[in-house]
Structures are given as structure tokens and as C-alpha cells.
PDB file of C-alpha atoms in Angstrom:
ATOM      1  CA  MET L   1      -8.899   6.616  37.977  1.00 73.00           C
ATOM      2  CA  GLY L   2      -6.745   4.053  36.279  1.00 82.00           C
ATOM      3  CA  ILE L   3      -3.361   3.779  34.598  1.00 83.00           C
ATOM      4  CA  THR L   4      -2.332   0.897  32.328  1.00 82.00           C
ATOM      5  CA  ALA L   5       1.043   0.314  30.663  1.00 78.00           C
ATOM      6  CA  GLU L   6       1.547  -2.414  28.051  1.00 76.00           C
ATOM      7  CA  HIS L   7       4.794  -3.714  26.609  1.00 73.00           C
ATOM      8  CA  PRO L   8       4.376  -6.574  24.095  1.00 70.00           C
ATOM      9  CA  LEU L   9       7.011  -9.304  23.955  1.00 70.00           C
ATOM     10  CA  GLN L  10       7.546  -9.026  20.203  1.00 71.00           C
ATOM     11  CA  LYS L  11       8.305  -6.266  17.740  1.00 72.00           C
ATOM     12  CA  ALA L  12       5.624  -4.905  15.417  1.00 73.00           C
ATOM     13  CA  TRP L  13       5.841  -5.816  11.723  1.00 76.00           C
ATOM     14  CA  GLY L  14       3.936  -5.398   8.487  1.00 84.00           C
ATOM     15  CA  GLU L  15       3.993  -6.757   4.948  1.00 87.00           C
ATOM     16  CA  ALA L  16       3.099  -5.173   1.595  1.00 87.00           C
ATOM     17  CA  ILE L  17       2.495  -7.321  -1.493  1.00 87.00           C
ATOM     18  CA  TYR L  18       2.296  -5.621  -4.889  1.00 88.00           C
ATOM     19  CA  THR L  19       0.487  -7.526  -7.653  1.00 89.00           C
ATOM     20  CA  LYS L  20      -0.470  -6.946 -11.264  1.00 86.00           C
ATOM     21  CA  GLY L  21      -3.408  -9.161 -12.047  1.00 84.00           C
ATOM     22  CA  ASP L  22      -2.515 -12.575 -10.619  1.00 85.00           C
ATOM     23  CA  GLU L  23       1.261 -11.969 -10.857  1.00 87.00           C
ATOM     24  CA  GLU L  24       3.149 -10.945  -7.726  1.00 88.00           C
ATOM     25  CA  ILE L  25       5.537  -8.094  -8.545  1.00 88.00           C
ATOM     26  CA  SER L  26       7.214  -7.553  -5.176  1.00 90.00           C
ATOM     27  CA  ARG L  27       6.877  -8.335  -1.479  1.00 88.00           C
ATOM     28  CA  ASN L  28       8.225  -6.076   1.281  1.00 89.00           C
ATOM     29  CA  LYS L  29       8.392  -6.876   4.973  1.00 86.00           C
ATOM     30  CA  VAL L  30       8.900  -4.086   7.491  1.00 82.00           C
ATOM     31  CA  ARG L  31       9.840  -4.733  11.093  1.00 78.00           C
ATOM     32  CA  SER L  32       9.939  -2.062  13.767  1.00 73.00           C
ATOM     33  CA  ALA L  33      13.322  -1.402  15.359  1.00 69.00           C
ATOM     34  CA  ARG L  34      11.688  -0.970  18.775  1.00 69.00           C
ATOM     35  CA  PHE L  35       9.191  -2.882  20.810  1.00 64.00           C
ATOM     36  CA  GLY L  36       5.695  -1.416  20.905  1.00 65.00           C
ATOM     37  CA  GLN L  37       4.628   0.539  23.955  1.00 71.00           C
ATOM     38  CA  ASN L  38       1.223   1.704  25.081  1.00 75.00           C
ATOM     39  CA  LEU L  39       0.205   3.914  28.016  1.00 78.00           C
ATOM     40  CA  ASN L  40      -3.450   4.536  28.919  1.00 80.00           C
ATOM     41  CA  VAL L  41      -4.598   7.023  31.546  1.00 86.00           C
ATOM     42  CA  GLU L  42      -8.269   7.026  32.521  1.00 85.00           C
ATOM     43  CA  LEU L  43     -10.184   9.467  34.687  1.00 85.00           C
ATOM     44  CA  GLY L  44     -13.915   9.290  35.188  1.00 84.00           C
ATOM     45  CA  TYR L  45     -16.871  10.045  37.372  1.00 82.00           C
ATOM     46  CA  ALA L  46     -19.750   7.629  37.982  1.00 79.00           C
ATOM     47  CA  PHE L  47     -23.384   8.297  38.925  1.00 82.00           C
ATOM     48  CA  VAL L  48     -25.494   5.699  40.702  1.00 83.00           C
ATOM     49  CA  PHE L  49     -29.259   5.903  40.391  1.00 86.00           C
ATOM     50  CA  GLY L  50     -31.432   3.831  42.674  1.00 82.00           C
ATOM     51  CA  ARG L  51     -33.938   3.698  45.479  1.00 77.00           C
ATOM     52  CA  ARG L  52     -33.619   2.832  49.110  1.00 71.00           C
TER      53      ARG L  52
END
């Protein structure tokens, strides 16, 4: 069983560039208002096959 929590030190962001041919029409940057968060919960069962 395992639990992992991640909290990056920077905010997530993205960029969209709209072009027509080789001409750039507009550029939009979007930045998240919150920091990203991630929580992983793992539960498993293991089998060991072998000889004595």
C-alpha cells in the first residue's frame, strides 16, 4: 500500500498560438490561479514464485 502527495512549486500554464499560413494572428497565455496538486493512492497484492 502506498500514498503519494505532490505539490509543485510553480503554477501550471499553457499557451495557444493561432496562425494563418506563416502569419501569427494571436497568442494567448493562460496561467492557473492555483498551484497544481496530485494525490495517488495505491493498493496491491504481490505473488512470489520460486523454489526452495
